[in-house]
XYZ file of C-alpha atoms in Angstrom:
653
model
C -28.753 -0.878 -38.136
C -28.204 2.436 -38.975
C -30.084 5.619 -38.870
C -31.292 5.504 -42.824
C -32.564 1.779 -42.711
C -34.488 2.772 -38.980
C -35.797 5.370 -41.026
C -36.937 3.738 -43.842
C -38.476 1.189 -41.501
C -40.487 3.704 -39.331
C -42.153 5.741 -42.742
C -42.459 2.605 -45.471
C -46.067 1.672 -44.496
C -46.885 5.400 -45.409
C -45.320 5.263 -48.226
C -47.103 1.771 -49.462
C -49.488 3.471 -51.766
C -47.212 5.683 -53.442
C -45.988 9.414 -52.562
C -47.799 11.473 -49.991
C -49.343 15.391 -50.546
C -48.863 17.935 -47.097
C -51.315 16.241 -45.036
C -50.352 13.107 -45.238
C -47.054 14.440 -44.256
C -48.029 16.056 -41.512
C -49.622 12.481 -40.153
C -46.722 10.753 -40.409
C -44.962 13.685 -38.507
C -47.289 13.759 -35.786
C -47.257 9.711 -36.075
C -43.170 10.158 -35.415
C -44.388 12.561 -32.238
C -42.104 15.531 -34.090
C -44.082 18.877 -32.919
C -44.100 20.929 -36.128
C -45.477 24.141 -36.626
C -47.817 24.269 -39.739
C -47.017 27.240 -41.226
C -43.255 26.196 -41.048
C -44.341 22.793 -42.853
C -46.251 23.905 -45.560
C -43.304 25.910 -46.354
C -40.753 23.531 -46.383
C -42.961 20.943 -48.223
C -44.322 23.603 -51.188
C -40.079 24.298 -51.282
C -39.763 20.988 -51.989
C -42.764 20.020 -54.420
C -41.596 23.153 -56.353
C -38.381 21.738 -57.313
C -40.493 18.933 -59.333
C -43.457 20.842 -59.921
C -46.480 18.289 -58.365
C -48.441 18.299 -55.030
C -47.102 14.808 -53.682
C -43.594 14.262 -52.064
C -41.278 10.941 -52.321
C -39.829 8.858 -49.227
C -36.283 10.903 -50.317
C -38.186 14.263 -50.418
C -39.803 13.408 -46.588
C -36.681 12.662 -45.533
C -35.389 16.080 -46.518
C -37.817 17.836 -45.050
C -38.058 15.535 -41.670
C -34.134 16.600 -41.492
C -35.093 20.750 -42.283
C -37.224 20.400 -39.359
C -35.312 17.933 -36.844
C -31.364 17.711 -37.307
C -30.763 20.976 -35.914
C -26.794 22.246 -36.341
C -26.946 23.346 -32.972
C -27.601 20.059 -31.690
C -25.160 18.072 -34.454
C -22.234 20.445 -33.116
C -22.760 18.974 -29.779
C -23.154 15.375 -30.617
C -19.643 15.680 -32.653
C -17.833 17.111 -30.133
C -18.762 13.938 -27.482
C -19.023 11.239 -30.540
C -16.107 8.827 -31.303
C -17.285 8.347 -35.204
C -19.958 11.160 -35.452
C -22.829 8.474 -35.305
C -23.041 6.947 -31.951
C -22.604 8.147 -28.693
C -21.850 5.277 -26.124
C -22.911 5.673 -22.461
C -19.271 6.494 -21.078
C -19.626 9.615 -23.711
C -22.897 10.267 -22.473
C -21.876 10.506 -19.109
C -19.067 12.902 -20.234
C -21.559 15.114 -21.462
C -24.020 15.202 -18.784
C -21.563 16.040 -16.453
C -19.618 18.797 -18.412
C -21.943 20.317 -20.404
C -25.255 19.624 -18.216
C -23.543 20.396 -14.966
C -24.933 16.341 -13.536
C -21.846 15.674 -11.141
C -23.390 12.900 -10.140
C -24.223 11.372 -13.353
C -23.553 7.386 -13.342
C -24.102 4.623 -16.143
C -27.399 3.923 -14.503
C -28.426 7.930 -15.100
C -27.375 7.331 -18.661
C -29.021 3.895 -19.238
C -32.359 5.557 -18.041
C -31.890 8.139 -20.930
C -30.871 5.834 -23.678
C -34.409 3.764 -22.860
C -36.519 6.761 -22.526
C -35.075 8.698 -25.733
C -33.240 6.138 -28.119
C -35.605 5.056 -31.022
C -34.011 2.877 -32.454
C -33.918 -0.862 -30.861
C -30.480 -1.666 -31.774
C -28.577 0.990 -30.424
C -30.071 1.084 -27.587
C -29.809 -2.044 -26.464
C -25.691 -1.637 -27.019
C -26.490 1.178 -24.565
C -25.314 3.594 -26.729
C -27.365 6.562 -28.109
C -27.722 7.602 -31.711
C -28.138 11.559 -33.058
C -31.998 10.571 -33.235
C -31.967 10.020 -29.728
C -29.670 12.845 -28.779
C -31.900 15.073 -30.596
C -35.233 13.502 -28.551
C -33.548 14.011 -25.120
C -32.238 17.519 -25.948
C -35.703 18.768 -27.104
C -37.446 16.588 -23.872
C -38.545 18.578 -20.688
C -35.331 16.935 -18.769
C -33.139 19.312 -20.409
C -35.616 22.583 -19.868
C -34.769 25.725 -18.421
C -36.960 24.714 -15.639
C -35.226 22.896 -13.195
C -37.809 19.684 -12.787
C -37.575 19.179 -9.081
C -39.548 22.692 -8.991
C -42.002 21.002 -10.664
C -43.224 19.112 -7.321
C -43.539 20.389 -4.040
C -40.342 20.720 -2.354
C -40.490 23.463 0.118
C -41.756 23.066 3.459
C -45.478 23.119 4.143
C -45.719 23.223 7.862
C -44.552 27.230 8.146
C -47.967 29.723 9.107
C -50.035 30.884 6.454
C -48.323 34.029 6.522
C -44.697 33.047 5.536
C -46.089 32.124 2.082
C -46.547 34.158 -1.436
C -50.339 32.714 -2.548
C -51.471 32.948 -5.648
C -54.583 35.423 -5.856
C -56.855 36.963 -8.431
C -59.099 39.880 -8.452
C -62.592 39.912 -9.905
C -62.652 36.337 -10.643
C -65.681 36.197 -11.842
C -64.427 38.631 -14.884
C -63.349 37.366 -18.620
C -62.942 40.689 -20.139
C -63.508 44.330 -18.386
C -65.181 45.868 -15.271
C -67.099 48.154 -16.709
C -68.689 46.009 -19.273
C -67.464 42.720 -19.527
C -69.418 39.612 -19.058
C -69.217 37.507 -16.048
C -69.158 34.371 -16.243
C -68.154 30.925 -14.142
C -65.023 30.021 -16.443
C -63.222 32.899 -14.564
C -63.584 30.647 -11.562
C -62.706 27.383 -13.368
C -59.693 28.707 -15.281
C -58.416 30.249 -12.647
C -58.507 27.528 -10.478
C -57.236 25.329 -13.174
C -54.260 27.508 -13.023
C -53.421 26.875 -9.401
C -55.074 30.279 -7.678
C -56.007 29.809 -4.059
C -57.410 32.937 -3.336
C -60.774 33.906 -5.259
C -62.829 37.098 -5.752
C -66.460 36.502 -4.910
C -68.128 39.902 -5.400
C -71.786 39.352 -3.867
C -75.262 41.363 -3.996
C -79.040 41.054 -3.451
C -80.472 38.725 -6.035
C -84.318 38.271 -6.979
C -86.249 35.368 -5.491
C -83.729 35.824 -1.920
C -80.257 34.432 -4.406
C -77.626 36.466 -4.360
C -75.914 37.332 -7.049
C -72.025 37.786 -8.396
C -71.309 40.812 -10.391
C -69.191 44.116 -10.485
C -71.035 46.105 -8.536
C -72.854 49.444 -10.239
C -71.449 48.377 -13.824
C -72.621 46.622 -16.467
C -71.111 43.442 -16.226
C -73.757 40.882 -16.438
C -74.691 38.593 -13.162
C -74.244 35.496 -11.867
C -75.872 33.465 -9.242
C -73.960 33.408 -6.252
C -74.676 29.230 -6.077
C -73.544 28.700 -9.035
C -70.048 30.209 -8.340
C -69.918 27.563 -5.473
C -70.815 24.953 -7.240
C -68.072 25.210 -9.756
C -65.491 26.187 -6.825
C -67.093 22.799 -5.380
C -65.734 20.830 -8.804
C -62.522 22.360 -9.097
C -61.222 23.593 -5.805
C -58.474 20.566 -5.411
C -57.969 20.039 -9.326
C -54.620 21.710 -9.343
C -53.300 22.010 -5.840
C -54.487 20.220 -2.924
C -53.631 23.209 -0.388
C -56.041 25.407 1.146
C -58.435 27.888 -0.794
C -59.822 31.384 0.433
C -62.669 33.019 -1.077
C -62.475 36.861 -0.141
C -66.072 37.850 -0.107
C -66.751 41.518 -1.389
C -70.006 41.381 0.167
C -72.735 43.662 -0.606
C -75.712 41.857 0.503
C -78.486 42.202 3.065
C -78.126 39.790 5.996
C -80.899 37.844 5.024
C -78.873 37.330 1.665
C -76.111 36.742 3.459
C -78.026 33.608 5.574
C -78.680 32.079 1.847
C -74.792 32.449 1.046
C -74.134 30.883 4.102
C -76.378 27.842 3.932
C -75.243 27.797 0.266
C -71.444 27.648 1.429
C -72.305 24.723 3.844
C -74.522 22.536 1.818
C -72.307 22.886 -1.165
C -69.574 22.869 -0.084
C -69.472 19.851 2.803
C -66.497 18.717 4.742
C -64.301 20.998 2.528
C -65.707 24.227 4.244
C -63.626 24.778 7.007
C -65.847 26.824 9.758
C -64.463 26.093 13.437
C -60.518 26.057 14.274
C -58.772 22.800 13.639
C -58.120 20.841 16.760
C -60.925 23.004 18.289
C -58.172 25.387 19.761
C -59.382 28.718 20.451
C -56.904 30.503 21.770
C -54.963 31.547 18.220
C -51.366 32.633 18.729
C -50.334 31.270 14.977
C -51.831 30.520 11.784
C -52.090 27.035 11.131
C -49.739 25.997 7.422
C -50.859 25.113 4.000
C -50.069 21.257 5.401
C -53.057 21.435 7.905
C -55.835 23.015 6.026
C -55.152 20.784 2.936
C -58.514 20.056 0.732
C -60.214 23.191 2.982
C -61.953 26.162 1.672
C -61.515 29.135 4.038
C -64.020 32.165 4.078
C -62.626 35.486 4.006
C -65.103 38.060 5.246
C -65.611 40.433 8.324
C -66.767 38.349 11.266
C -68.733 39.417 14.341
C -66.745 39.652 17.626
C -63.992 36.325 18.508
C -63.930 33.441 17.950
C -64.374 31.871 20.954
C -67.819 33.466 21.043
C -68.789 31.983 17.702
C -68.028 28.497 19.074
C -69.786 29.065 21.874
C -72.827 30.130 20.053
C -73.973 26.305 19.795
C -76.499 25.762 17.198
C -78.047 29.396 17.928
C -78.362 29.941 14.400
C -81.678 31.860 14.565
C -80.400 34.497 11.928
C -79.506 37.066 14.489
C -77.623 39.992 12.824
C -75.497 41.984 14.953
C -72.715 44.847 13.415
C -69.193 45.002 14.578
C -68.239 47.859 16.397
C -66.318 50.897 15.165
C -65.911 51.520 11.454
C -65.795 47.904 11.147
C -69.210 46.490 8.744
C -70.128 43.955 6.521
C -67.456 42.883 3.904
C -64.744 44.866 1.833
C -67.363 46.943 0.735
C -66.971 50.925 0.376
C -68.833 50.983 3.174
C -65.989 50.055 5.060
C -64.722 53.508 5.948
C -66.749 55.791 8.140
C -70.108 56.037 6.996
C -69.975 57.939 3.580
C -72.837 59.641 1.265
C -73.857 57.611 -1.228
C -72.720 59.898 -4.132
C -69.470 60.583 -2.930
C -66.526 59.174 -5.046
C -64.395 57.097 -2.856
C -60.510 56.706 -4.010
C -59.851 53.183 -3.916
C -57.287 54.540 -1.109
C -60.835 54.715 1.308
C -62.890 51.583 0.218
C -61.744 48.009 0.669
C -62.058 47.168 -2.874
C -62.352 48.645 -6.251
C -66.127 48.814 -6.863
C -66.664 52.071 -8.543
C -68.667 54.677 -6.705
C -69.550 57.346 -8.672
C -69.938 60.542 -8.174
C -72.589 62.951 -8.019
C -71.500 66.251 -6.257
C -69.919 68.629 -7.731
C -66.231 67.806 -8.178
C -63.635 68.942 -5.659
C -62.363 72.544 -6.194
C -58.177 73.208 -6.657
C -56.639 75.471 -4.323
C -53.108 76.188 -5.689
C -53.220 73.032 -7.289
C -53.944 70.901 -4.037
C -57.542 69.035 -4.309
C -59.308 69.652 -1.562
C -62.536 67.516 -0.983
C -66.338 68.409 -1.259
C -68.048 69.468 2.111
C -68.946 66.672 4.554
C -72.196 64.842 3.452
C -75.090 65.728 5.675
C -76.620 63.591 8.101
C -79.497 63.043 5.763
C -77.636 61.619 3.310
C -75.841 59.263 5.220
C -75.275 55.396 4.031
C -77.032 52.814 6.604
C -74.344 50.713 7.769
C -74.548 46.744 6.419
C -75.278 44.334 8.821
C -74.065 41.077 9.008
C -75.651 38.190 9.552
C -74.331 35.420 11.975
C -74.698 32.529 10.182
C -72.206 33.897 7.517
C -69.901 35.510 10.702
C -69.378 32.201 11.890
C -67.888 30.652 8.833
C -64.675 32.968 9.197
C -62.069 32.062 11.117
C -58.050 32.006 10.488
C -58.797 35.045 7.555
C -61.171 37.373 8.776
C -61.200 41.037 7.335
C -59.987 43.650 9.121
C -59.727 47.297 8.574
C -56.116 48.532 7.866
C -55.591 51.812 10.198
C -51.738 51.730 10.343
C -48.521 49.556 11.113
C -48.566 50.652 14.304
C -52.053 49.964 15.129
C -51.754 46.720 13.471
C -48.818 45.925 15.882
C -50.606 46.547 19.127
C -53.965 45.655 18.198
C -54.191 42.780 15.241
C -54.825 39.329 16.014
C -52.786 36.609 13.798
C -56.005 35.303 11.771
C -57.286 39.269 11.201
C -56.272 40.230 7.325
C -55.916 43.433 5.672
C -56.764 44.034 2.180
C -55.067 47.695 1.069
C -55.090 49.179 -2.531
C -52.620 49.482 -4.970
C -51.797 53.329 -4.506
C -51.799 52.876 -1.109
C -49.436 50.155 -0.647
C -46.870 51.847 -3.195
C -46.940 54.498 -1.073
C -46.121 52.506 1.610
C -43.365 50.649 -0.442
C -41.537 53.927 -1.285
C -41.920 55.388 2.294
C -42.279 52.883 4.866
C -40.923 49.363 3.224
C -38.999 48.326 6.853
C -42.740 48.902 8.671
C -44.451 47.179 5.585
C -42.265 44.323 5.880
C -42.529 44.250 9.577
C -45.827 43.702 9.224
C -46.110 41.195 6.365
C -43.955 38.992 8.419
C -46.908 38.679 10.921
C -50.290 39.435 8.929
C -51.764 38.212 5.808
C -52.124 41.335 3.232
C -53.838 41.253 0.224
C -53.317 43.948 -2.257
C -55.911 44.707 -5.251
C -55.689 46.990 -8.202
C -57.340 50.211 -8.249
C -60.839 50.909 -9.458
C -59.621 53.397 -11.763
C -58.271 49.906 -13.635
C -61.701 50.145 -16.004
C -60.050 47.839 -18.524
C -59.267 45.528 -16.032
C -55.476 45.982 -16.470
C -52.887 45.185 -13.879
C -50.241 46.734 -11.959
C -46.685 44.879 -11.504
C -46.736 42.430 -8.588
C -43.021 42.004 -7.682
C -42.913 45.788 -5.635
C -45.486 43.914 -3.823
C -43.532 40.801 -3.381
C -40.647 42.560 -2.395
C -42.126 43.384 0.457
C -43.327 40.218 1.599
C -47.368 40.802 0.541
C -48.958 37.414 0.490
C -51.689 37.931 -2.243
C -51.133 40.299 -4.484
C -54.563 39.885 -6.465
C -54.472 40.513 -10.398
C -57.049 40.338 -13.253
C -56.525 37.011 -14.312
C -58.493 37.519 -17.622
C -56.060 40.500 -18.368
C -52.795 39.147 -20.336
C -49.655 41.016 -20.081
C -46.310 40.642 -18.710
C -47.623 41.259 -15.110
C -49.601 38.195 -15.332
C -46.828 36.753 -17.076
C -44.744 37.185 -13.925
C -47.418 35.766 -11.628
C -47.613 32.535 -13.712
C -44.029 32.521 -13.649
C -43.798 32.874 -10.059
C -46.130 29.883 -9.118
C -44.677 27.509 -11.463
C -42.282 27.166 -8.717
C -43.130 24.572 -6.036
C -45.158 22.266 -8.216
C -47.564 24.973 -9.161
C -49.554 24.515 -5.942
C -50.143 28.245 -5.393
C -48.327 28.307 -2.465
C -44.384 29.411 -2.371
C -42.392 29.785 0.609
C -41.132 33.230 1.209
C -37.577 33.869 1.260
C -36.217 33.507 5.156
C -35.323 37.824 5.244
C -39.483 38.228 4.906
C -40.472 35.905 7.156
C -38.198 36.633 10.289
C -39.990 39.297 12.805
C -36.784 40.605 12.848
C -35.383 41.827 9.477
C -34.150 44.753 8.391
C -34.337 44.102 4.770
C -35.600 46.455 2.439
C -36.326 46.104 -1.527
C -33.596 49.429 -1.424
C -31.281 48.360 1.369
C -30.723 44.756 0.936
C -27.757 44.424 3.121
C -26.551 41.384 4.633
C -28.956 39.824 2.751
C -27.722 39.768 -0.292
C -26.586 36.653 -2.407
C -25.225 37.943 -5.304
C -25.399 35.759 -8.274
C -23.355 36.031 -11.471
C -25.797 35.189 -14.492
C -24.316 34.310 -17.663
C -26.736 32.861 -20.711
C -25.383 32.312 -24.410
C -28.452 32.627 -26.603
C -27.757 30.074 -29.066
C -30.716 29.919 -31.433
C -34.381 29.442 -32.004
C -36.989 26.933 -33.377
C -40.160 26.827 -35.282
C -40.675 30.142 -34.027
C -44.365 31.668 -34.621
C -44.049 33.430 -37.915
C -44.983 37.517 -38.085
C -48.740 38.159 -38.444
C -48.124 40.022 -41.599
C -45.703 37.056 -43.082
C -48.224 35.468 -45.721
C -45.538 32.209 -45.154
C -43.357 31.218 -41.994
C -41.583 34.415 -41.812
C -40.665 36.754 -39.016
C -37.782 39.408 -38.479
C -37.148 37.649 -34.654
C -35.344 39.258 -31.626
C -34.773 37.822 -27.757
C -35.483 40.409 -24.713
C -34.423 38.916 -21.847
C -35.469 40.923 -18.632
C -35.027 40.932 -14.699
C -37.474 41.832 -12.493
C -36.775 41.646 -8.723
C -35.479 44.832 -6.076
C -34.810 47.782 -8.317
C -31.196 47.007 -7.901
C -31.413 44.048 -10.097
C -34.326 45.139 -12.707
C -32.427 44.949 -15.957
C -33.229 44.448 -19.565
C -31.050 43.030 -22.125
C -32.093 42.807 -26.566
C -30.365 40.445 -28.948
C -29.740 41.656 -32.471
C -32.604 40.943 -34.540
C -32.548 38.091 -37.205
C -33.500 38.812 -40.744
C -36.889 36.580 -42.441
C -36.038 33.909 -40.220
C -38.367 32.151 -37.901
C -37.793 28.439 -38.516
C -34.104 28.515 -37.117
C -32.726 32.206 -36.662
C -29.178 31.673 -34.647
C -27.941 34.669 -32.626
C -25.049 32.977 -30.385
C -25.106 36.069 -28.174
C -24.266 35.866 -24.471
C -25.851 38.191 -21.686
C -24.514 38.497 -18.240
C -26.373 39.933 -15.104
C -25.797 40.348 -11.742
C -28.196 39.716 -9.408
C -28.360 40.684 -5.820
C -31.386 39.318 -4.289
C -32.126 36.105 -6.532
C -34.268 34.868 -4.091
C -37.076 37.320 -5.220
C -35.538 37.876 -9.124
C -37.680 36.550 -12.263
C -36.560 35.855 -15.588
C -38.110 36.779 -18.646
C -37.519 35.857 -22.276
C -39.735 37.256 -24.988
C -39.571 37.056 -28.718
C -40.605 39.686 -30.567
C -41.126 40.219 -34.570
C -38.881 43.404 -35.480
C -42.043 45.107 -37.633
C -40.048 48.719 -37.841
C -37.594 50.745 -35.898
C -40.352 51.680 -33.166
C -42.769 48.798 -33.411
C -42.545 45.418 -32.656
C -45.002 42.080 -32.673
C -44.887 39.713 -29.394
C -44.380 36.302 -30.449
C -44.114 34.367 -27.625
C -42.571 34.382 -24.034
C -41.480 32.283 -21.100
C -41.046 33.819 -17.189
C -39.494 31.950 -13.989
C -38.112 32.275 -10.946
C -34.059 32.969 -11.665
C -33.433 30.148 -8.786
C -35.644 27.803 -10.587
C -33.075 27.907 -13.628
C -31.071 25.047 -14.893
C -27.933 24.985 -15.909
C -26.185 23.904 -19.292
C -27.939 23.541 -22.712
C -31.625 24.343 -22.218
C -34.387 24.475 -24.408
C -36.681 27.500 -23.134
C -40.594 26.817 -23.984
C -42.825 29.399 -25.563
C -46.196 30.830 -24.512
C -48.632 32.792 -26.162
C -50.025 36.200 -24.813
C -52.687 33.520 -22.756
C -49.632 31.229 -21.285
C -50.922 28.774 -23.663
C -47.851 26.953 -24.731
C -46.925 26.876 -28.406
C -46.278 23.068 -28.810
C -43.120 23.040 -31.596
C -41.748 26.777 -30.545
C -38.583 26.784 -28.513
C -35.013 28.949 -27.870
C -32.401 27.426 -27.137
C -29.719 28.197 -24.679
C -26.548 27.397 -22.596
C -26.960 29.324 -18.660
C -24.125 29.445 -15.768
C -24.199 31.188 -12.746
C -22.219 31.153 -9.806
């Protein structure tokens, strides 16, 4: 049976009652499982019917439309290079293609037959263990030919290292779905972050009416949601995308009375999922447990009174006693986490442990010779009472105790393995610049959370790469804000089965490491990467186009240690979003592939100074597949554009 006969047999039923219109054409493509962009199909359809002025097409016309979308010339060239007659690929030739072009060095007859049975639509060809061009196209468009390594789509890393050995997918202001001054707080923020595999959520808690704590961005006009509802949503979605532990980072501004309500909510709603005592009953903790050991557990990150041992000895004494911790430590990651401060002082994010803006009502600081000097110290009268912590909540904190960061030296001498620090982005950036070695030494031992500065009123994000480069585990981003930063976050955590935990490279786990991002020294395993960008397929049309046109170009960017940062740009293909062809080769030398990310971004050249975003795909360099690969494209919000892709040949050594 040749392809023609097969094709007629598939579509003839739909033409029983005569010719079909545009809607029927799209229905038929859907039935044949051909992904398509409506703008492109509409355009090709109109061009076809214009030839014989009407609104309907014949079987012949439909075949032409089908071929315009499915039979891509770049696939035909490859197929013909291996097919003896240009019609059929015998299994022996398919094996040759897999070994030589796709770098499947161990491809056998079994491999070939599996692919044939999976992708060959024509029964007679399939029974002969052969592949037609129809089958070849389906294989080339499949996930098996995706640029992302299929083994990295599963959990393949060792999950038995201590928690601090992993990068952990973390979100900031998780309750916001817009900006942090006026935006709505919404439960969807938690649901969507959890469905994305996020493993550290932030909950900003304040006293609410009727003794019910609420979650919102303090001192702002964002709306409020009950703490109880947030925990219900977390209970429902906690382990839908990942079985590994979920950390709730409480930014706790509640009175002890409402903290008890919080503790009660956590216990009654989360039940067995809540980790409230060390696993295995050990109280002498010298190293953190692993993600594997904490599967399906929710951990509370908050300040804690005293030690774990004391908490465990306190059997059944939950009389709502309150206590304060010694020194400057108070409840949670609040503005009051520094020394006593007057309410009206504006704290920079350096000094607060999180991003609630606290507004200044005093006169602004004077500048002397271009330097800022701070306002006079607050008088005794204006001191804020330190919030106290309820024992009931304190006792729920086990491996993730929030601890004020003093200095790297202080941590090295005093900090316990289960104490974590939160450091604002500006301070963290200074450390990266001036004390990267100490910073890395710190992150080999302690979980470190980085959060965006409070002045980011639109909830914009910083570039997470610079903090991953020094081993920070919880680099918290505003998940509700699309952009390159979130694309890097999503791309990084595609790895290891999307479970939200990615094992750090050895040189960021070893306590005696001498690696720094600026001096990679002996840790460099340089990779020479070559990408031949061949074509695009069904790219989203420009928003300015009335039909299906765009002037697409592709930017290929590398993010990693400073030395690896690179950006290359293809030429512009004029007015073709359906099947632009570039055939351009780009080469990169990457010193530290373990930390490098690669981003493909497709843009429409609107003018010489202005481009419109059409789609992008970001992934870790070490997750790149070699050979002929299709690159899926995602929207700004990270949603896959079903029909659009790039086609490239990837090679590295």
